[in-house]
């Protein structure tokens, strides 16, 4: 059963709050706890996202890379989208908002990119996102965020001698859908959420989240937050995929070190 309640998303300061169309975000309990929202940003700001992405793809196509081996999406990192409408996702205000909604003490480390699946993309593989990442430098101050950098391998932490880096663990996942106009049931490209995959005792039940423009799903990353790209899209499918992080000590204390999924 799904439990719905009104979430008053506390967005400050005013220039940040004014980007949002409303404060009514919905908490759902099935198939695992998550937050869902429609019409997230005001129309003027939302329209800029597709425009900015098209411009960057036209002017700097080399910035778009395959997201992962054997995965159908190409993507561009948030760090390569500075000065665009996507800056909101790399802001401290957004970091604090989503961490607060999930009830997580986050580090200021933000990992994310825009993903694009061409038509006919295959089904992805189920995963729970409980993965580490490495970030450069000292922990960010309370008004900063830290993004991954080429000086430190995000998965392994490999770096040149003398380069400072920190390992943290994904704490809150956000999937924001855009660039999918007039999506209809049957168009494919949903995100599949599973009620359970780790026990292996029964076939999991799944919930399909449609990639409706200007909508999002947000959840605290746990050992049970199994999900995947459902594939079968008949049109281009676009989304922002991002995480805010918690300290490794916090993740180990909460879930156990054996639950962290290393690359």
CSV table of C-alpha atoms in Angstrom, one decimal:
chain,number,residue,atom,x,y,z
A,1,UNK,CA,0.0,0.0,0.0
A,2,UNK,CA,1.2,3.5,-0.8
A,3,UNK,CA,1.0,6.1,1.9
A,4,UNK,CA,0.7,9.7,0.7
A,5,UNK,CA,1.2,12.9,2.7
A,6,UNK,CA,1.9,16.5,1.9
A,7,UNK,CA,5.5,17.5,2.1
A,8,UNK,CA,6.2,21.1,2.7
A,9,UNK,CA,9.6,21.4,0.9
A,10,UNK,CA,11.5,24.2,2.8
A,11,UNK,CA,13.3,26.1,0.1
A,12,UNK,CA,15.5,29.1,1.0
A,13,UNK,CA,16.7,31.7,0.2
A,14,UNK,CA,14.0,33.4,-1.8
A,15,UNK,CA,15.9,33.3,-5.1
A,16,UNK,CA,16.1,29.6,-4.7
A,17,UNK,CA,12.5,29.2,-3.4
A,18,UNK,CA,11.2,31.1,-6.4
A,19,UNK,CA,12.4,28.4,-8.7
A,20,UNK,CA,9.8,26.0,-7.4
A,21,UNK,CA,6.2,25.8,-8.7
A,22,UNK,CA,4.8,24.6,-5.3
A,23,UNK,CA,5.8,22.9,-2.0
A,24,UNK,CA,3.5,19.9,-2.3
A,25,UNK,CA,5.8,16.8,-2.5
A,26,UNK,CA,4.4,13.4,-1.8
A,27,UNK,CA,5.9,10.8,0.5
A,28,UNK,CA,5.3,7.2,-0.6
A,29,UNK,CA,6.0,4.0,1.3
A,30,UNK,CA,5.9,1.4,-1.5
A,31,UNK,CA,7.8,-0.4,-2.8
A,32,UNK,CA,10.4,1.4,-0.6
A,33,UNK,CA,10.2,4.9,1.0
A,34,UNK,CA,10.6,7.6,-1.5
A,35,UNK,CA,9.3,11.1,-2.3
A,36,UNK,CA,7.6,12.0,-5.6
A,37,UNK,CA,6.8,15.4,-7.1
A,38,UNK,CA,5.3,16.7,-10.3
A,39,UNK,CA,5.7,20.2,-11.7
A,40,UNK,CA,8.8,20.8,-9.6
A,41,UNK,CA,10.1,24.0,-11.2
A,42,UNK,CA,8.3,27.0,-12.5
A,43,UNK,CA,7.8,26.7,-16.3
A,44,UNK,CA,10.3,29.4,-17.3
A,45,UNK,CA,13.2,27.8,-15.4
A,46,UNK,CA,12.2,24.3,-16.5
A,47,UNK,CA,12.2,25.3,-20.2
A,48,UNK,CA,15.8,26.5,-19.9
A,49,UNK,CA,17.0,23.0,-19.1
A,50,UNK,CA,16.3,21.5,-22.5
A,51,UNK,CA,17.5,24.6,-24.2
A,52,UNK,CA,20.8,24.7,-22.3
A,53,UNK,CA,21.4,21.0,-22.8
A,54,UNK,CA,20.8,21.3,-26.6
A,55,UNK,CA,23.3,24.2,-26.7
A,56,UNK,CA,26.0,22.4,-24.8
A,57,UNK,CA,25.5,19.3,-26.9
A,58,UNK,CA,25.8,21.4,-30.1
A,59,UNK,CA,28.8,23.4,-28.9
A,60,UNK,CA,30.7,20.7,-26.9
A,61,UNK,CA,29.7,17.2,-28.0
A,62,UNK,CA,32.9,15.7,-26.7
A,63,UNK,CA,31.7,16.3,-23.2
A,64,UNK,CA,29.1,13.6,-23.6
A,65,UNK,CA,30.4,10.2,-22.7
A,66,UNK,CA,29.0,6.7,-22.2
A,67,UNK,CA,27.8,6.5,-18.6
A,68,UNK,CA,29.1,3.0,-17.9
A,69,UNK,CA,30.1,-0.1,-19.7
A,70,UNK,CA,27.2,-2.2,-21.0
A,71,UNK,CA,24.8,0.7,-20.1
A,72,UNK,CA,22.7,2.4,-22.8
A,73,UNK,CA,23.0,6.0,-21.7
A,74,UNK,CA,25.4,8.7,-22.6
A,75,UNK,CA,25.8,11.6,-20.2
A,76,UNK,CA,27.5,14.8,-19.2
A,77,UNK,CA,28.6,15.6,-15.7
A,78,UNK,CA,27.1,18.4,-13.7
A,79,UNK,CA,30.6,19.9,-13.4
A,80,UNK,CA,30.5,20.4,-17.2
A,81,UNK,CA,27.1,22.2,-17.1
A,82,UNK,CA,28.1,25.1,-15.0
A,83,UNK,CA,26.5,28.4,-16.1
A,84,UNK,CA,23.3,26.6,-17.2
A,85,UNK,CA,19.9,25.9,-15.6
A,86,UNK,CA,21.4,22.7,-14.3
A,87,UNK,CA,23.4,24.7,-11.7
A,88,UNK,CA,20.5,24.3,-9.3
A,89,UNK,CA,21.4,20.6,-8.9
A,90,UNK,CA,25.0,21.5,-7.9
A,91,UNK,CA,24.0,24.2,-5.4
A,92,UNK,CA,24.3,24.0,-1.6
A,93,UNK,CA,20.6,25.0,-1.4
A,94,UNK,CA,19.5,22.0,-3.4
A,95,UNK,CA,22.0,19.7,-1.5
A,96,UNK,CA,20.5,20.8,1.9
A,97,UNK,CA,17.0,20.6,0.7
A,98,UNK,CA,17.2,17.0,-0.5
A,99,UNK,CA,19.3,15.9,2.5
A,100,UNK,CA,16.8,17.5,4.8
A,101,UNK,CA,13.8,15.8,3.1
A,102,UNK,CA,15.6,12.4,3.5
A,103,UNK,CA,16.7,13.1,7.0
A,104,UNK,CA,20.3,12.6,6.2
A,105,UNK,CA,23.4,14.4,7.5
A,106,UNK,CA,25.2,15.0,4.3
A,107,UNK,CA,28.8,16.0,3.6
A,108,UNK,CA,28.4,18.6,0.9
A,109,UNK,CA,29.7,16.2,-1.8
A,110,UNK,CA,27.5,16.0,-4.9
A,111,UNK,CA,27.8,13.5,-7.7
A,112,UNK,CA,25.6,13.6,-10.8
A,113,UNK,CA,25.1,14.0,-14.5
A,114,UNK,CA,22.5,14.3,-17.2
A,115,UNK,CA,21.6,10.9,-18.8
A,116,UNK,CA,20.3,10.4,-22.3
A,117,UNK,CA,18.9,7.1,-23.6
A,118,UNK,CA,18.3,6.9,-27.3
A,119,UNK,CA,15.1,5.2,-28.5
A,120,UNK,CA,15.0,1.4,-28.1
A,121,UNK,CA,17.3,1.3,-25.1
A,122,UNK,CA,17.5,-2.0,-23.3
A,123,UNK,CA,16.4,-2.8,-19.8
A,124,UNK,CA,19.1,-1.9,-17.2
A,125,UNK,CA,20.3,-3.9,-14.3
A,126,UNK,CA,18.8,-3.6,-10.8
A,127,UNK,CA,21.1,-1.8,-8.3
A,128,UNK,CA,20.6,-0.1,-5.0
A,129,UNK,CA,23.1,2.9,-5.4
A,130,UNK,CA,24.9,2.1,-2.1
A,131,UNK,CA,28.2,2.9,-3.6
A,132,UNK,CA,31.3,5.0,-2.7
A,133,UNK,CA,32.8,7.9,-4.5
A,134,UNK,CA,36.0,9.9,-4.1
A,135,UNK,CA,36.1,13.7,-4.0
A,136,UNK,CA,39.1,16.0,-4.0
A,137,UNK,CA,40.2,18.3,-1.3
A,138,UNK,CA,39.1,19.0,2.2
A,139,UNK,CA,35.4,18.7,3.2
A,140,UNK,CA,33.4,21.6,1.8
A,141,UNK,CA,32.3,24.4,4.1
A,142,UNK,CA,28.6,24.7,5.1
A,143,UNK,CA,27.9,27.0,2.2
A,144,UNK,CA,29.8,25.0,-0.5
A,145,UNK,CA,29.4,21.8,-2.4
A,146,UNK,CA,32.2,19.6,-3.8
A,147,UNK,CA,31.9,17.9,-7.2
A,148,UNK,CA,34.1,15.1,-8.5
A,149,UNK,CA,37.2,16.2,-10.4
A,150,UNK,CA,39.5,14.6,-13.0
A,151,UNK,CA,42.4,14.8,-10.5
A,152,UNK,CA,40.9,12.0,-8.4
A,153,UNK,CA,39.3,8.8,-9.9
A,154,UNK,CA,35.7,8.9,-8.6
A,155,UNK,CA,35.5,5.1,-8.2
A,156,UNK,CA,38.9,4.0,-7.0
A,157,UNK,CA,40.4,7.2,-5.5
A,158,UNK,CA,43.5,6.8,-7.6
A,159,UNK,CA,45.4,10.1,-7.8
A,160,UNK,CA,48.8,11.6,-8.1
A,161,UNK,CA,51.0,11.8,-5.0
A,162,UNK,CA,50.2,14.7,-2.8
A,163,UNK,CA,46.6,15.1,-4.1
A,164,UNK,CA,44.2,15.1,-1.1
A,165,UNK,CA,41.0,13.1,-1.5
A,166,UNK,CA,38.1,11.7,0.6
A,167,UNK,CA,35.9,8.7,0.2
A,168,UNK,CA,32.1,9.2,1.0
A,169,UNK,CA,29.0,7.1,0.3
A,170,UNK,CA,25.9,7.9,-1.7
A,171,UNK,CA,23.2,8.9,0.8
A,172,UNK,CA,20.3,10.4,-1.2
A,173,UNK,CA,19.4,9.7,-4.8
A,174,UNK,CA,17.5,12.1,-7.0
A,175,UNK,CA,16.1,11.4,-10.5
A,176,UNK,CA,14.7,14.4,-12.2
A,177,UNK,CA,13.0,14.0,-15.6
A,178,UNK,CA,13.1,16.5,-18.4
A,179,UNK,CA,13.2,16.6,-22.2
A,180,UNK,CA,10.5,13.9,-22.5
A,181,UNK,CA,7.6,16.0,-23.9
A,182,UNK,CA,4.1,14.4,-24.2
A,183,UNK,CA,5.1,11.1,-22.7
A,184,UNK,CA,2.3,8.6,-22.7
A,185,UNK,CA,1.8,5.1,-21.2
A,186,UNK,CA,3.4,2.7,-23.6
A,187,UNK,CA,6.2,5.0,-24.5
A,188,UNK,CA,8.6,3.2,-22.2
A,189,UNK,CA,11.7,4.6,-20.4
A,190,UNK,CA,10.2,4.3,-16.9
A,191,UNK,CA,12.3,3.8,-13.7
A,192,UNK,CA,11.5,0.5,-12.1
A,193,UNK,CA,11.4,0.3,-8.3
A,194,UNK,CA,11.6,-3.1,-6.7
A,195,UNK,CA,10.2,-4.1,-3.3
A,196,UNK,CA,13.1,-6.5,-2.7
A,197,UNK,CA,15.8,-8.2,-4.6
A,198,UNK,CA,18.4,-9.1,-2.0
A,199,UNK,CA,16.6,-11.9,-0.2
A,200,UNK,CA,16.1,-14.1,-3.3
A,201,UNK,CA,13.1,-15.9,-1.8
A,202,UNK,CA,10.4,-14.7,-4.3
A,203,UNK,CA,10.0,-12.7,-7.4
A,204,UNK,CA,10.1,-9.0,-6.6
A,205,UNK,CA,7.1,-6.7,-7.2
A,206,UNK,CA,7.9,-3.5,-9.1
A,207,UNK,CA,6.5,0.0,-9.4
A,208,UNK,CA,7.1,1.9,-12.7
A,209,UNK,CA,7.8,5.6,-12.3
A,210,UNK,CA,7.0,7.4,-15.6
A,211,UNK,CA,9.6,9.9,-16.9
A,212,UNK,CA,7.1,12.8,-17.0
A,213,UNK,CA,8.6,16.2,-17.7
A,214,UNK,CA,9.4,18.3,-14.6
A,215,UNK,CA,8.9,15.4,-12.2
A,216,UNK,CA,11.3,13.8,-9.7
A,217,UNK,CA,11.8,10.9,-7.4
A,218,UNK,CA,14.0,11.1,-4.3
A,219,UNK,CA,15.0,8.6,-1.7
A,220,UNK,CA,17.5,7.8,0.9
A,221,UNK,CA,19.9,5.2,-0.4
A,222,UNK,CA,19.7,1.9,1.6
A,223,UNK,CA,20.5,-1.7,1.0
A,224,UNK,CA,16.9,-2.2,-0.2
A,225,UNK,CA,16.5,0.7,-2.6
A,226,UNK,CA,16.7,-1.6,-5.7
A,227,UNK,CA,15.8,0.1,-9.0
A,228,UNK,CA,16.7,0.3,-12.6
A,229,UNK,CA,16.0,1.9,-16.0
A,230,UNK,CA,13.1,0.0,-17.5
A,231,UNK,CA,14.1,0.5,-21.1
A,232,UNK,CA,11.9,0.0,-24.1
A,233,UNK,CA,11.6,3.8,-24.8
A,234,UNK,CA,10.2,4.7,-28.2
A,235,UNK,CA,11.6,8.3,-27.9
A,236,UNK,CA,14.7,9.9,-26.5
A,237,UNK,CA,14.6,9.8,-22.7
A,238,UNK,CA,16.4,12.3,-20.6
A,239,UNK,CA,17.0,12.8,-16.8
A,240,UNK,CA,19.2,14.2,-14.2
A,241,UNK,CA,20.7,11.5,-12.0
A,242,UNK,CA,22.4,12.7,-8.9
A,243,UNK,CA,23.4,11.9,-5.3
A,244,UNK,CA,24.4,13.7,-2.2
A,245,UNK,CA,26.8,11.8,0.1
A,246,UNK,CA,27.3,10.9,3.7
A,247,UNK,CA,30.5,10.0,5.5
A,248,UNK,CA,31.7,6.5,5.2
A,249,UNK,CA,31.7,6.1,9.0
A,250,UNK,CA,28.0,7.1,9.0
A,251,UNK,CA,27.1,4.6,6.3
A,252,UNK,CA,29.0,1.8,8.0
A,253,UNK,CA,27.3,2.6,11.3
A,254,UNK,CA,23.9,2.7,9.7
A,255,UNK,CA,24.1,-0.2,7.2
A,256,UNK,CA,27.2,-2.2,8.0
A,257,UNK,CA,30.4,-2.2,6.0
A,258,UNK,CA,29.5,-5.4,4.2
A,259,UNK,CA,26.4,-3.6,2.6
A,260,UNK,CA,28.5,-1.0,0.7
A,261,UNK,CA,28.7,-2.0,-2.9
A,262,UNK,CA,32.2,-1.3,-4.1
A,263,UNK,CA,33.0,-0.9,-7.8
